[in-house]
XYZ file of C-alpha atoms in Angstrom:
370
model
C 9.042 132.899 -25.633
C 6.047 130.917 -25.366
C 2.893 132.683 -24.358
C -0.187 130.971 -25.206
C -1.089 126.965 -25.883
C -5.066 126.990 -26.690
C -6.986 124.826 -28.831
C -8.803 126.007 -32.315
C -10.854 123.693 -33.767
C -9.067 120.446 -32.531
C -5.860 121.462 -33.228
C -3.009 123.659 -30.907
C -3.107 127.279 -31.374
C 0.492 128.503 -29.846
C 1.941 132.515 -29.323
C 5.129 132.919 -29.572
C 6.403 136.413 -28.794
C 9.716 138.709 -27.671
C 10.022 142.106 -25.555
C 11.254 143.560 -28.921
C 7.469 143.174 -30.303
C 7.830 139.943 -32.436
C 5.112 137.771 -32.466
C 4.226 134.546 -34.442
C 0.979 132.555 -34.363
C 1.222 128.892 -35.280
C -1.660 126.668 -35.548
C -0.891 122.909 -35.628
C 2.722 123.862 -35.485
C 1.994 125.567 -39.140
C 2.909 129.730 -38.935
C -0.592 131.714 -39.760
C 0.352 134.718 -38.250
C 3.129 137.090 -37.622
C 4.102 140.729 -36.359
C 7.356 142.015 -37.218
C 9.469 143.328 -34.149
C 8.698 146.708 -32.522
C 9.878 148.384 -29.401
C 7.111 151.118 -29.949
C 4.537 149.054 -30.214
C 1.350 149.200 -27.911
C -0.253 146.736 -25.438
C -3.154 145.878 -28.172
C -3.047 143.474 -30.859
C -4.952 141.496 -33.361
C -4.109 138.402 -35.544
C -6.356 137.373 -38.783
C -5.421 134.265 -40.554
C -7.787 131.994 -42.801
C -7.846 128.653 -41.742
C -9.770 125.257 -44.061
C -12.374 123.034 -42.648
C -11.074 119.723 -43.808
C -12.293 117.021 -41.638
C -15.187 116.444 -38.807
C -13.410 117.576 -36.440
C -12.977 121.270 -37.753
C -16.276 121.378 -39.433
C -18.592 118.806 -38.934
C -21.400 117.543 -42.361
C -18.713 119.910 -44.676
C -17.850 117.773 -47.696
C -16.041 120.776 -49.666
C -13.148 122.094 -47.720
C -14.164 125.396 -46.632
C -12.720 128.654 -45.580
C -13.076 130.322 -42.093
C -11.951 133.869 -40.760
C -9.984 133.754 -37.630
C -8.953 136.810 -35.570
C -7.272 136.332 -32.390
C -7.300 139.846 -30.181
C -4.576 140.212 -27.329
C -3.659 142.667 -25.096
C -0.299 142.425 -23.693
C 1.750 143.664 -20.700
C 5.288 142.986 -20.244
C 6.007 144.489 -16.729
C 4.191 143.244 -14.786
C 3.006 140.792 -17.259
C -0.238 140.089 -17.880
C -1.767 138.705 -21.172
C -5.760 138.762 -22.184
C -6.961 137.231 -25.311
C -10.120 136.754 -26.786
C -10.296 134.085 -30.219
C -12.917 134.305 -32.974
C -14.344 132.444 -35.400
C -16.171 133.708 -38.525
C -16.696 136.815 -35.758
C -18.275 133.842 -33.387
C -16.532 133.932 -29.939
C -14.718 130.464 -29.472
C -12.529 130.664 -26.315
C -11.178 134.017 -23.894
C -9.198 134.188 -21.085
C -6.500 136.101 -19.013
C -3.199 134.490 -18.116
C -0.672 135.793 -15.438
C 3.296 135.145 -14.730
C 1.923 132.117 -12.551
C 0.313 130.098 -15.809
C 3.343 131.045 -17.736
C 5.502 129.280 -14.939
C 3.182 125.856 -14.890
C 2.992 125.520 -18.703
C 4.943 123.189 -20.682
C 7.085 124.683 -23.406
C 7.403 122.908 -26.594
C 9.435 123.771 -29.867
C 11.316 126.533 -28.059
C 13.950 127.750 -30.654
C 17.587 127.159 -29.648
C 19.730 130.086 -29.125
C 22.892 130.013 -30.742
C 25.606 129.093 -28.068
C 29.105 131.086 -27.614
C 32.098 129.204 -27.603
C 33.644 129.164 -24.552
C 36.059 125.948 -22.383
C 33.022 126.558 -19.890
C 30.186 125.621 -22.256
C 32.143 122.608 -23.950
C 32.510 121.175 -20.265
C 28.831 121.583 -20.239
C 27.950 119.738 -23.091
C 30.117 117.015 -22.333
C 28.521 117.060 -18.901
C 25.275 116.719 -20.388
C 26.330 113.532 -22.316
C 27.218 111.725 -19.518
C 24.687 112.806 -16.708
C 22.131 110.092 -17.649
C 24.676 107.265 -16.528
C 23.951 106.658 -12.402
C 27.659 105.423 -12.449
C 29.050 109.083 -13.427
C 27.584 110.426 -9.983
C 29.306 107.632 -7.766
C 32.604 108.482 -9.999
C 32.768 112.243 -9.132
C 31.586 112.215 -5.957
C 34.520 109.148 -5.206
C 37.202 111.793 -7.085
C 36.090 114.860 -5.325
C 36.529 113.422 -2.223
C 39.750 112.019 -3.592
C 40.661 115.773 -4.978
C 39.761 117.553 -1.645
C 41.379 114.378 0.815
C 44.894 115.439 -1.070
C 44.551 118.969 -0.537
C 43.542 118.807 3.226
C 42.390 116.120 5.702
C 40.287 112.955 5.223
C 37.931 113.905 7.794
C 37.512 118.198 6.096
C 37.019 116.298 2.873
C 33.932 114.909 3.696
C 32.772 117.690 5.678
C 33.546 120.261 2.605
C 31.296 117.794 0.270
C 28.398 117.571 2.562
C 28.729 120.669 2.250
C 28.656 121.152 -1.205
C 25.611 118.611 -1.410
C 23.616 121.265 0.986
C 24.413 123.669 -1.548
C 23.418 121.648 -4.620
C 20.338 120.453 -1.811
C 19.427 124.201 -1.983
C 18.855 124.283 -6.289
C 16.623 121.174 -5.915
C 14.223 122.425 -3.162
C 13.883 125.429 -5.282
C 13.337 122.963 -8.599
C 10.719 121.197 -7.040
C 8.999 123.965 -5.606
C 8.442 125.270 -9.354
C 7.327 121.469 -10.595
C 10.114 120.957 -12.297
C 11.832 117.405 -12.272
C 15.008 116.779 -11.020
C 17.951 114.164 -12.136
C 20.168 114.244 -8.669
C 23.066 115.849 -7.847
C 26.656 115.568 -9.468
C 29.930 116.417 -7.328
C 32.896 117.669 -9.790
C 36.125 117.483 -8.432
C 38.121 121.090 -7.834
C 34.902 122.392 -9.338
C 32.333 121.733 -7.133
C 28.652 120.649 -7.418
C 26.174 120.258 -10.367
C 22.068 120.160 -9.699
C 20.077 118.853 -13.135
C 16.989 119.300 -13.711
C 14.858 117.459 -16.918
C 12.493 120.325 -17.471
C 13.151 123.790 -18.537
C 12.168 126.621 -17.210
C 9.837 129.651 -18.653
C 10.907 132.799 -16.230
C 13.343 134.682 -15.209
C 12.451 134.888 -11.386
C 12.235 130.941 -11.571
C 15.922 131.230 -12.810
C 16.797 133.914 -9.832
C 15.018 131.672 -7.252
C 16.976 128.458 -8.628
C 20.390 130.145 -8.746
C 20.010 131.983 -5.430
C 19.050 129.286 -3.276
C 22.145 126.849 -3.300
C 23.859 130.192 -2.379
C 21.706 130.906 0.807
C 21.793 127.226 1.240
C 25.430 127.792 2.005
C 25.416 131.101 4.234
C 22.775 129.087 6.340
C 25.091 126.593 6.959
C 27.927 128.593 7.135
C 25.966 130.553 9.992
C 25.016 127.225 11.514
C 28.926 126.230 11.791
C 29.932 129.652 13.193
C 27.804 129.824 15.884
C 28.776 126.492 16.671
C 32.536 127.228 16.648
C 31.764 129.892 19.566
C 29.581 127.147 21.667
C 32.291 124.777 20.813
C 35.656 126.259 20.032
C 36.147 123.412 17.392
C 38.419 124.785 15.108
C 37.159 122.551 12.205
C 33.557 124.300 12.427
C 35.049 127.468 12.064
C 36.852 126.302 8.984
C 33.960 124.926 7.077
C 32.384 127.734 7.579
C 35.022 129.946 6.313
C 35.664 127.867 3.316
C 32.187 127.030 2.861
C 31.503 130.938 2.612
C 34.248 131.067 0.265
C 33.042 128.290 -2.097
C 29.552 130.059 -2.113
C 30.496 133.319 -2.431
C 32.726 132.495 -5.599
C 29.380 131.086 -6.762
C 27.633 134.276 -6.568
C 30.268 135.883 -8.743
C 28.404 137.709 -11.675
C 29.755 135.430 -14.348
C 28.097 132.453 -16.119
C 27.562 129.710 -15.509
C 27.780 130.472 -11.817
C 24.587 131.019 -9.786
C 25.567 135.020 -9.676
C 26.061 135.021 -13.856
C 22.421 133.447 -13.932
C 21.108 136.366 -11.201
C 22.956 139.627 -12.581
C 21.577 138.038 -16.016
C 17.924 137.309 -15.151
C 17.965 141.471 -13.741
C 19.767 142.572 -16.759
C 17.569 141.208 -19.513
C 14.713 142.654 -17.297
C 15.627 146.079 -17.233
C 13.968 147.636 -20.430
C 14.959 151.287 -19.310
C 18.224 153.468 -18.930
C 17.108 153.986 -15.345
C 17.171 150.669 -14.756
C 20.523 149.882 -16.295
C 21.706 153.110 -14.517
C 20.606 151.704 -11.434
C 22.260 148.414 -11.809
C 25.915 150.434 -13.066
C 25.625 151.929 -9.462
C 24.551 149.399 -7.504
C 27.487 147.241 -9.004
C 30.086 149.649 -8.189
C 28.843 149.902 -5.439
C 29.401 146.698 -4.412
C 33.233 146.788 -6.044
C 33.907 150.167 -3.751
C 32.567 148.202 -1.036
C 34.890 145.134 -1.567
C 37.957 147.213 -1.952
C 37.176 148.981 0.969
C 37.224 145.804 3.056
C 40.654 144.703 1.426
C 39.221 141.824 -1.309
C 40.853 142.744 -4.386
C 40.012 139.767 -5.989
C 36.667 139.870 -5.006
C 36.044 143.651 -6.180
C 38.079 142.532 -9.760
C 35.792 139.794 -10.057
C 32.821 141.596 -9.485
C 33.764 144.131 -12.025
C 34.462 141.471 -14.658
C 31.416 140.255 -14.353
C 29.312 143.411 -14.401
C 30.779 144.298 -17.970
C 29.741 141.030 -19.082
C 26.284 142.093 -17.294
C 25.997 145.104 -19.707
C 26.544 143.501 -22.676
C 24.371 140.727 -22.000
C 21.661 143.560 -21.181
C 21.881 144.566 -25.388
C 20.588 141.388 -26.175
C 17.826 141.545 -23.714
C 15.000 141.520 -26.256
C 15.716 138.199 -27.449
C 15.555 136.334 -24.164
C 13.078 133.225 -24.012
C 12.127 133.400 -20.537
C 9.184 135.891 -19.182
C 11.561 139.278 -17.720
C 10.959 139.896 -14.190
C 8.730 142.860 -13.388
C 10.210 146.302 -11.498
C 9.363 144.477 -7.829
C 10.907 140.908 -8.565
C 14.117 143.516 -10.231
C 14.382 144.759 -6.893
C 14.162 141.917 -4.716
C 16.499 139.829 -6.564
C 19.332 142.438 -6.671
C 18.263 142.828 -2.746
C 18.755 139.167 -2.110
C 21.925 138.556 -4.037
C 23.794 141.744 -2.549
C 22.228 140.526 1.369
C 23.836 137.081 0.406
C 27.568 137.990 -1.149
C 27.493 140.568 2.065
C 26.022 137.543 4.885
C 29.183 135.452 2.630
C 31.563 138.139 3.014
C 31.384 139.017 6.438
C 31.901 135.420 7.616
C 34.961 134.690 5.668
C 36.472 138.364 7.028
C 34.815 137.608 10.507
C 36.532 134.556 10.846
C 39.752 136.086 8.787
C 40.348 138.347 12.060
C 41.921 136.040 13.864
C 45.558 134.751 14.338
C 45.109 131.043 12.886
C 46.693 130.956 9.656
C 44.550 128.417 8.135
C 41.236 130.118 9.349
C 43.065 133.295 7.660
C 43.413 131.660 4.323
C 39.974 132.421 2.575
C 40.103 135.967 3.163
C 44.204 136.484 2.023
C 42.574 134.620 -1.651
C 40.002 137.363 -1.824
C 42.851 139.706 -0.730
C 44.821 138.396 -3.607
């Protein structure tokens, strides 16, 4: 991941570095510098290249091309993260500084190496998404066959109430975009799917992936809430069944498995845990929350979960290799906090409202029964 963007004599000095101890030091996008991985390694460091004065603006009167001695000096902390560096020239101080998770979540990535991709149906849909998401016509085409998709399978007048409500959920991932800087290309409605936010810029942490994820989530158990308390002002049946369905389209979502909001959560936590307490932690807290949903009667829910948080653990070996800044032990905590709080708040509705004796109302929780 990228750590540091400074300027050396003109020209862009960038870090590039990974939890498993690599580093690499490029200067003008040329490598000067490198450090071979090592999970042993300490929190000091020091890289000495030679760089040559060949113009004014590197060494100004110089007519011969000349050498000079460069050291750069870090001292780095993963968890919590916090990087100091200090850059010499010919043992002349040029620039120092400290930089925290904040400046590593405002800075603009460049030349971030591409990870190779899985195969999967899930990632081709993805890609093909991606080819078409720049075309404004796309968006008015999914959002007419969604409503199309969900008109056939109930009522006119639920159809357009279950894609509002999908566009409060998508509503949710934008906030949270925009409340990190990042731009944002609209929302995309994908029939028997769901919703798609895009975003044009990527992101450099793995609590601004949590935060993203999470939110079109608790976007939905909001309005869920909203439409249940409603439904016992009211007694409208239709309120109660958006917000059972609702629940049930947003819990799905939290499922730990990618590409779903959950996947992206359980992922960010696992490729933060850099100790077998951690991991330990998260293997109980997960069946934990698989006891629990057997306990209530949602089979498929539990299953689901349990699917997912094997994929979790195998995701977690690769966890040195990630490209985005690991949460620290705190943002570990309140991230697995808030995404059990939401599947329960998700949950509770759609077995709340599964109580009753109206079939229809009854349906969400006999799926999750399944």
């Amino acid at each position: 991941m990228q750590l540091l963007r400074i300027d050396c004599l003109g020209k862009e000095l960038r870090l590039e570095a990974s939890m498993a101890g690599w580093q690499a030091l490029y200067w003008d996008n040329q490598l000067v510098s490198q450090i071979s991985a090592d999970a042993d390694a300490g929190e000091s460091f020091e890289h000495s290249f030679i760089l040559q004065a060949q113009n004014e603006a590197m060494a100004e009167a110089v007519v011969e091309p000349r050498q000079i001695n460069c050291t750069l000096k870090l001292k780095l902390n993963w968890q919590p993260f916090g990087l100091s560096y200090r850059l010499e020239l010919d043992h002349q101080l040029l620039s120092e500084g400290e930089l925290t998770e904040q400046d590593i979540e405002s800075q603009e990535v460049v030349n971030r190496v591409k990870q190779p991709m899985k195969f999967s149906i899930l990632g081709l849909g993805s890609l093909a998404l991606k080819l078409f998401k720049s075309a404004k016509v796309i968006k008015v085409l999914f959002a007419a066959g969604s409503l199309a998709a969900y008109t056939w399978l109930f009522s006119i007048e639920f159809a357009i109430a279950l894609i509002l409500c999908l566009v409060f959920h998508e509503y949710g991932h934008i906030r949270a975009m925009q409340r990190f800087g990042l731009k944002t290309k609209g929302i995309y409605l994908i029939p028997f799917v769901g919703g798609l936010a895009v975003s044009d810029d990527r992101i450099n942490t793995r609590w601004q992936d949590v935060y993203i994820s999470i939110m079109g989530p608790c976007y939905g158990l909001f309005l869920s809430l909203v439409c249940l308390v409603l439904y016992w002002i009211t007694d409208i049946e239709l309120l109660a069944g958006l917000a059972a369905f609702n629940a049930l389209l947003n819990l799905f979502n939290m499922l730990p498995v990618l590409p779903l909001d959950g996947g992206h959560v359980l992922k960010s936590i696992s490729f933060s845990v850099n100790s077998m307490v951690g991991l330990l932690f998260c293997v109980v807290c997960a069946i934990t929350g698989v006891a629990i949903s057997y306990t209530f009667g949602l089979a498929l829910l539990g299953f689901l979960l349990a699917i997912g948080s094997i994929e979790i653990l195998f995701e977690w070996k690769r966890r040195h290799h990630s490209d985005l800044l690991p949460l620290d032990r705190y943002g570990q905590v309140v991230s697995g906090c808030w995404y059990f709080a939401t599947v329960g708040g998700l949950s509770w509705i759609i077995w709340h409202l599964g109580q009753g004796e109206n079939s229809a109302l009854a349906l969400p929780l006999r799926i999750l029964a399944s």
